[in-house]
Coordinates of C-alpha atoms in Angstrom, one line a residue:
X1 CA 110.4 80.8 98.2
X2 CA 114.1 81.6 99.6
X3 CA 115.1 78.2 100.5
X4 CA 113.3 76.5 97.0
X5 CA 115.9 78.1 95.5
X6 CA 118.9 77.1 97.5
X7 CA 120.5 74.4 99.0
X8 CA 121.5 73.4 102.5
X9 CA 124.3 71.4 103.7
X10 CA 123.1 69.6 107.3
X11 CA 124.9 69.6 109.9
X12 CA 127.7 66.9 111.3
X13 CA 126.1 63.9 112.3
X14 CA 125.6 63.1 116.4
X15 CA 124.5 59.4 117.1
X16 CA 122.5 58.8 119.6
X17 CA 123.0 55.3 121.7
X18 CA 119.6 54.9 123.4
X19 CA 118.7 51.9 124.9
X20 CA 118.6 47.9 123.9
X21 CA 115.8 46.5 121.5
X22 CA 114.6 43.3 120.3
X23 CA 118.0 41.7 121.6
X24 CA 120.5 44.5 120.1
X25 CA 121.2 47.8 120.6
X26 CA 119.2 51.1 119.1
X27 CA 121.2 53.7 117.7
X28 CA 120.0 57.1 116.3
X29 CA 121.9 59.6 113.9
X30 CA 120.5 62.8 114.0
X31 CA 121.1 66.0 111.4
X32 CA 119.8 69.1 111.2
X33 CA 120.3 72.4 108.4
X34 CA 119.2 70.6 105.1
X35 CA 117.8 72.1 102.0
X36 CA 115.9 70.7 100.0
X37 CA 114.9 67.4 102.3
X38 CA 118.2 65.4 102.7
X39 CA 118.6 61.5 102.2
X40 CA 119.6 59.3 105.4
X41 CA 120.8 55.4 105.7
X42 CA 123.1 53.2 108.0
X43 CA 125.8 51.0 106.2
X44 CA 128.0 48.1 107.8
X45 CA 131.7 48.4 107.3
X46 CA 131.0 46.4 104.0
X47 CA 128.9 49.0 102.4
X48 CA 125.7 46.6 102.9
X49 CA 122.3 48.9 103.9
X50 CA 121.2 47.9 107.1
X51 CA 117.7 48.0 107.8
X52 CA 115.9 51.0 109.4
X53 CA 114.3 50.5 112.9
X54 CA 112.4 54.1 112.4
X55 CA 113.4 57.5 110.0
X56 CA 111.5 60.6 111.0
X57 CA 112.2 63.9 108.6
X58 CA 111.1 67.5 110.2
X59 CA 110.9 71.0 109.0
X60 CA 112.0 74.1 110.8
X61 CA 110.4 77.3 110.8
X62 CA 113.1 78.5 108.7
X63 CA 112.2 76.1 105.9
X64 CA 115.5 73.5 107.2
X65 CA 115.4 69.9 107.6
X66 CA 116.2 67.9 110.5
X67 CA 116.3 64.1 110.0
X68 CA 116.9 60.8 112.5
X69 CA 117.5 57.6 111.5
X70 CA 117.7 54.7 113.8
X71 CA 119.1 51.0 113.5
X72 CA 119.1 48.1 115.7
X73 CA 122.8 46.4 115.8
X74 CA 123.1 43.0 117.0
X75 CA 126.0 40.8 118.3
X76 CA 125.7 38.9 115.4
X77 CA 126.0 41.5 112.5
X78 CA 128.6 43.9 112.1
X79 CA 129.0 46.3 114.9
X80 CA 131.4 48.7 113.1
X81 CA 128.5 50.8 111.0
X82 CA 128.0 54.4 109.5
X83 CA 125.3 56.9 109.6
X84 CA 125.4 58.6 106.2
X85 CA 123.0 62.1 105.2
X86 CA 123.5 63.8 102.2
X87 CA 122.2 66.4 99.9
X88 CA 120.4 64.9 97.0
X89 CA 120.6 68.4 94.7
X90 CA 124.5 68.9 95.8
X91 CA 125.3 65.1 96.3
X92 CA 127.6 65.8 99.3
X93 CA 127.2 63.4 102.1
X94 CA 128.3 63.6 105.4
X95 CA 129.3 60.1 107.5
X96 CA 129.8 58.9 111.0
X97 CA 130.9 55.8 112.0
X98 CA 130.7 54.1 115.4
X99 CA 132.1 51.0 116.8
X100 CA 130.5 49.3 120.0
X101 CA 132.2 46.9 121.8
X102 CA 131.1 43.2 122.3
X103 CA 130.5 43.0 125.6
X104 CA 127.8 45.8 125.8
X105 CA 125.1 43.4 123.5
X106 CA 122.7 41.6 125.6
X107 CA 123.3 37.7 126.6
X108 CA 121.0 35.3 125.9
X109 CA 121.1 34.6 129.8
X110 CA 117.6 36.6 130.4
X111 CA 119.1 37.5 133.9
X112 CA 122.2 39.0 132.3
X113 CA 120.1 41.0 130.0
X114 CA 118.7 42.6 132.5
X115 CA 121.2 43.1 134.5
X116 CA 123.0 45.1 131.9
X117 CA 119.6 47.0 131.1
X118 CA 119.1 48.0 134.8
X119 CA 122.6 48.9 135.8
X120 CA 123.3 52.6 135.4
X121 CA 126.9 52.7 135.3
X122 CA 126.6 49.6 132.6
X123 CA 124.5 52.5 130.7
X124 CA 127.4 55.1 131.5
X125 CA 129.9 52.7 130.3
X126 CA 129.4 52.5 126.7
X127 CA 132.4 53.1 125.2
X128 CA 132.7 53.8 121.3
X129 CA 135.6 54.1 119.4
X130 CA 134.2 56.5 116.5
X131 CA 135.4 58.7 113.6
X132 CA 133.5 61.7 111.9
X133 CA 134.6 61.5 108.0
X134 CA 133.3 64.7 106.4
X135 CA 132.7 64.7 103.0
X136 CA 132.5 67.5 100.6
X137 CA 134.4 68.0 97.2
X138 CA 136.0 64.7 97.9
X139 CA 137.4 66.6 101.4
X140 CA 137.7 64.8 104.6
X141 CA 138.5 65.7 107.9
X142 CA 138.5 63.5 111.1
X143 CA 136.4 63.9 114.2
X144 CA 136.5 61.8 117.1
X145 CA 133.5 62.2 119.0
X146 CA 130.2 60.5 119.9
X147 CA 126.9 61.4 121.8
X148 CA 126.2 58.6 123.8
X149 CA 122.2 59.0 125.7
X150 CA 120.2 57.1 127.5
X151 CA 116.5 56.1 128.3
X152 CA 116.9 54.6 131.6
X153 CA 115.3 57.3 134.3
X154 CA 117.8 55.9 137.1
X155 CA 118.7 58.9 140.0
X156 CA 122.0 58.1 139.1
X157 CA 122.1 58.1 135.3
X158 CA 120.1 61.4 135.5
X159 CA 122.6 63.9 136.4
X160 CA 125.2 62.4 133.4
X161 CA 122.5 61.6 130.5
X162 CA 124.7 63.1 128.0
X163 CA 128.1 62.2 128.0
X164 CA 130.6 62.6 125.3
X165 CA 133.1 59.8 125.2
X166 CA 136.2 60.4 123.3
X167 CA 138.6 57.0 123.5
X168 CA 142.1 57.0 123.3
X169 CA 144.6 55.6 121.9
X170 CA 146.7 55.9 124.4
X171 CA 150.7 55.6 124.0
X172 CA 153.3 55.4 126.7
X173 CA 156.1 58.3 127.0
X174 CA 159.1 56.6 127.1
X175 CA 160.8 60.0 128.4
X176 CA 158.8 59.6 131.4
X177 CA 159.5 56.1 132.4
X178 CA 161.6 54.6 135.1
X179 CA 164.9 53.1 134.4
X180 CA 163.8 49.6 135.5
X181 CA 161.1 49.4 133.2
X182 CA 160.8 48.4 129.5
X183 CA 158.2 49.4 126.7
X184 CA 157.8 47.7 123.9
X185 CA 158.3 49.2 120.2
X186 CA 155.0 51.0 119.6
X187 CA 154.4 52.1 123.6
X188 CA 151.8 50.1 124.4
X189 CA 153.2 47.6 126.8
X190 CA 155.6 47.9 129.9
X191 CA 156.7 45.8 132.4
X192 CA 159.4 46.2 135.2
X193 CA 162.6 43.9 135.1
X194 CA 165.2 43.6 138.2
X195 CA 168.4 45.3 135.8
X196 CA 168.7 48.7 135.3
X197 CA 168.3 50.4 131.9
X198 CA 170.9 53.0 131.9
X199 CA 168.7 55.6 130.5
X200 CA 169.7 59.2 131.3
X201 CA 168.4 60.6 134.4
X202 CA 166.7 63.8 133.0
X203 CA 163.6 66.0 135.5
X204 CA 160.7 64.3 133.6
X205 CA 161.8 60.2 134.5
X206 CA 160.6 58.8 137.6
X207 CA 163.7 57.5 139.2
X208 CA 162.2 55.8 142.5
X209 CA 158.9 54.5 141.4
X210 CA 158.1 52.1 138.5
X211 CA 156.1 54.6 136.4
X212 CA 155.7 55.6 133.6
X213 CA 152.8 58.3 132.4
X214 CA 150.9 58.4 128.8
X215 CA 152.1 60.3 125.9
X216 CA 148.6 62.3 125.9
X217 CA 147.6 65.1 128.0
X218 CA 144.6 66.4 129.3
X219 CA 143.3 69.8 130.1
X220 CA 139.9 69.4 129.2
X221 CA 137.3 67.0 127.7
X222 CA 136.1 63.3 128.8
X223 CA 138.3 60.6 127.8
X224 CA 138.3 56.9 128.4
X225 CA 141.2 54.4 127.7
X226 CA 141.5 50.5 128.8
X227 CA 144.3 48.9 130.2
X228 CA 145.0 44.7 130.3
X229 CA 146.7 43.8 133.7
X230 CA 146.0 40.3 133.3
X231 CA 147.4 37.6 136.0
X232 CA 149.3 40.7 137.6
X233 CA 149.9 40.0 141.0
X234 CA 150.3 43.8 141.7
X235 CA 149.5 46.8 139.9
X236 CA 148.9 50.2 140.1
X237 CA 145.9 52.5 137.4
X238 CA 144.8 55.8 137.1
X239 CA 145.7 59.5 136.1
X240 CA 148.1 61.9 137.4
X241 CA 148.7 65.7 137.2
X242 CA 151.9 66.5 135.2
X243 CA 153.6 68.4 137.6
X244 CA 153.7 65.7 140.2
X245 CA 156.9 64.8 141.7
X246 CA 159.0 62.3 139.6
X247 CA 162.1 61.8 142.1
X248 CA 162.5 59.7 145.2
X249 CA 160.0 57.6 146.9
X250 CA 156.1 58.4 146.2
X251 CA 152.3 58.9 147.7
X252 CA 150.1 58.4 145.4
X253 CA 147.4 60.2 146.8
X254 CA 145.1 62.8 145.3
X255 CA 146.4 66.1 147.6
X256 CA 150.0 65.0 146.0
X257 CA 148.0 65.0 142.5
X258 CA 147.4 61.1 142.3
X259 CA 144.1 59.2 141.3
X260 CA 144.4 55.9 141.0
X261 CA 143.2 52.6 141.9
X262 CA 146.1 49.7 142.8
X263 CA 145.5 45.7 143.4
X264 CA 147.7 43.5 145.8
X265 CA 147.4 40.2 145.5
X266 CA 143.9 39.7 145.3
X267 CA 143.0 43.1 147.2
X268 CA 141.4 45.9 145.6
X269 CA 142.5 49.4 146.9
X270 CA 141.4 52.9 146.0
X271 CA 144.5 55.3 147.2
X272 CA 143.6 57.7 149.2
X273 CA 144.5 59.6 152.1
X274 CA 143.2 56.5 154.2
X275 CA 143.6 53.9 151.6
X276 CA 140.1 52.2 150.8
X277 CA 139.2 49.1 150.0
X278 CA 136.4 48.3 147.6
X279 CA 135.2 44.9 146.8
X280 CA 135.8 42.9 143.4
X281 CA 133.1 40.1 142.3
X282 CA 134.8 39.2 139.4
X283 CA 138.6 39.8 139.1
X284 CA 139.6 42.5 136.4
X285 CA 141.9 40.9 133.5
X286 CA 141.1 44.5 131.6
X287 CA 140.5 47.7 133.5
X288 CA 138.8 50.4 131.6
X289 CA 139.7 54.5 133.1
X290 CA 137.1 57.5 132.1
X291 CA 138.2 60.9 132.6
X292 CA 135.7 63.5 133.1
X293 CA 137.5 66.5 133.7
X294 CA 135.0 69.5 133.9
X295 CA 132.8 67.2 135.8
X296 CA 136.0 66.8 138.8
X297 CA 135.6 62.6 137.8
X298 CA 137.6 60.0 137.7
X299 CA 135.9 56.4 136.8
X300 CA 137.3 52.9 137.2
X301 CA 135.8 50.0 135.4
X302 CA 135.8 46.0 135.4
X303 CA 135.4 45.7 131.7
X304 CA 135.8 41.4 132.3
X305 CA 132.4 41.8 133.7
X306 CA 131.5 45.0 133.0
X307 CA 131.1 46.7 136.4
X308 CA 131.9 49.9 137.8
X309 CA 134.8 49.8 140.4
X310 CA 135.6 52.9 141.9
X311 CA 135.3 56.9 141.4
X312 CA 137.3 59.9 142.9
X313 CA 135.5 63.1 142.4
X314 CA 138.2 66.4 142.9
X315 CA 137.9 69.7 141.2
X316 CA 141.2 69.7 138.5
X317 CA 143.4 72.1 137.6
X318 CA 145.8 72.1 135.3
X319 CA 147.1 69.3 133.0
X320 CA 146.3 65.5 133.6
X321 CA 148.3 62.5 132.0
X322 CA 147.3 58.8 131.6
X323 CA 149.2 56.9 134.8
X324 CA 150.8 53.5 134.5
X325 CA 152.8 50.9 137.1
X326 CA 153.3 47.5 136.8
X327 CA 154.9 47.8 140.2
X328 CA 158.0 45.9 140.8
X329 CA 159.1 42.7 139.2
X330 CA 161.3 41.2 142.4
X331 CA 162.6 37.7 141.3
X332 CA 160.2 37.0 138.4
X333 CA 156.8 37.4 140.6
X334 CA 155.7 40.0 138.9
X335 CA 156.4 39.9 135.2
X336 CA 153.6 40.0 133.2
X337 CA 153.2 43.8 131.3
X338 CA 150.4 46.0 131.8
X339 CA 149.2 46.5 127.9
X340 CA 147.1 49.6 126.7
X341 CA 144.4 47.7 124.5
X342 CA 142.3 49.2 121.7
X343 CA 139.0 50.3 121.9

């Protein structure tokens, strides 16, 4: 036939992330567009085969082959892994790797297990730092996505099954920051000191407010990022359009292009028109921020305990940029940095 006598190479990899299993969590790599039947396995960052919780090979009408391959990764063995498929008659391969983050495994604590099983927003929250490595003729190029599903028939989960996470890593824009602020070398810290910088005065710095906004901007696309405000007595989170004023004193409320989240001393406060109060069970020493901009979303978490905090829901327009204040540091009562952590 036709396809006997060619070859197919599949299509990227997606990985699916589908629900926890035998105290782990079950992921799936799909493929699809192989000729002659293509060759599937998961690896740990070491190169050592992991074993395979189920493998299930179909053939398309057109004579193509779509394969899924699924692992179980636990808290004890390597949670940095890669799907690899490749042609056996070509030997190209193509490779996705995934990294989950600790705290999304299941606790011992059977009530904690649940709890993160049951939760929605826990589901949601699965963030993965992942790269696509694509492999032919010893080329590679980088992609930075990963399809993130779930099982769990919740109302809420239901209308955001699918959700493509890309994380960030996010950088500060020193450009943009106020003159009583400093950021460290590589733009992931800043906190605000009581002397003045002496850094020109140009349109884009915030000359009032202790701001500063991310490097990356956003006009499109869901994107999440995580941000360690430790014992911060006050701080302020969130996203920001890029047009927004940068001189003089400040609202920071969404009709003036503001979303964000601030705490005061122990008080949690969403910043809106009529600034709203939402309560905190565990107090956040990491906040984790999802943008979902075709969906009008903007997501708070408490990534200490892994609980959703807040969410504004606006229709955007034009550009959004990563939003930043450590608020002000008035004789040394406020001096810890707010640092943008890896995912």
């Amino acid at each position: 036939s036709l396809f006997h006598s060619s070859v197919g190479l599949g299509s990227a990899p997606d990985i699916l992330v589908e629900a926890h299993q035998d105290g782990g969590i079950r992921v799936a790599c799909q493929s699809s567009g192989w000729y002659p039947q293509p060759k599937g396995l998961w690896r740990d960052h070491q190169g050592h085969l992991l074993p395979l919780a189920s493998e299930n090979i179909s053939q398309a009408a057109n004579g193509l082959f779509q394969t899924e391959i699924a692992t179980v990764l636990t808290e004890e063995s390597n949670q940095k892994v890669s799907c690899h498929v490749w042609n056996p008659r070509l030997a190209q391969e193509k490779e996705l790797a995934i990294f989950i983050a600790e705290l999304f495994f299941p606790r011992a604590n059977p009530w904690k297990v649940a709890l993160a099983v049951i939760l929605p927003l826990l589901a949601v929250l699965l963030p993965l730092a992942s790269y696509c490595f694509w492999r032919q003729h010893g080329v590679k190029g980088e992609v930075r996505n990963v399809h993130f599903f779930s099982k769990h028939k919740n109302k809420e989960l239901t209308k955001s099954k699918k959700r493509w996470w890309h994380t960030l890593d996010v950088t500060l824009d020193p450009d943009t920051a106020n003159p009583y602020l400093i950021l460290s070398a590589d733009w992931k810290h800043v906190v605000h000191r009581d002397e003045n910088q002496g850094l020109p005065d140009t349109l884009e710095r915030f000359d009032k407010m202790a701001i500063v906004l991310g490097t990356e901007r956003f006009l499109t696309g869901r994107h999440y990022w995580e941000v360690e405000v430790g014992h911060k007595k006050v701080w302020t989170l969130g996203v920001c359009r890029e047009t927004v004023r940068r001189k003089g004193h400040l609202v920071f409320i969404p009709p003036n292009g503001f979303w964000t989240i601030c705490h005061l001393d122990g008080r949690y406060t969403a910043n809106t028109s009529n600034p709203l109060p939402f309560p905190v069970s565990t107090r956040p020493s990491r906040v984790g921020i999802f943008l979902d901009y075709e969906a009008g979303e903007v997501l708070f978490y408490n990534v200490t305990d892994r609980f959703h905090l807040f969410t504004f829901t606006n229709t955007f327009s034009g550009t959004l940029r990563p939003y930043f204040n450590p608020e002000y540091n008035i004789g040394g009562t406020n001096m810890d940095p707010l640092i943008i952590c890896p995912v």
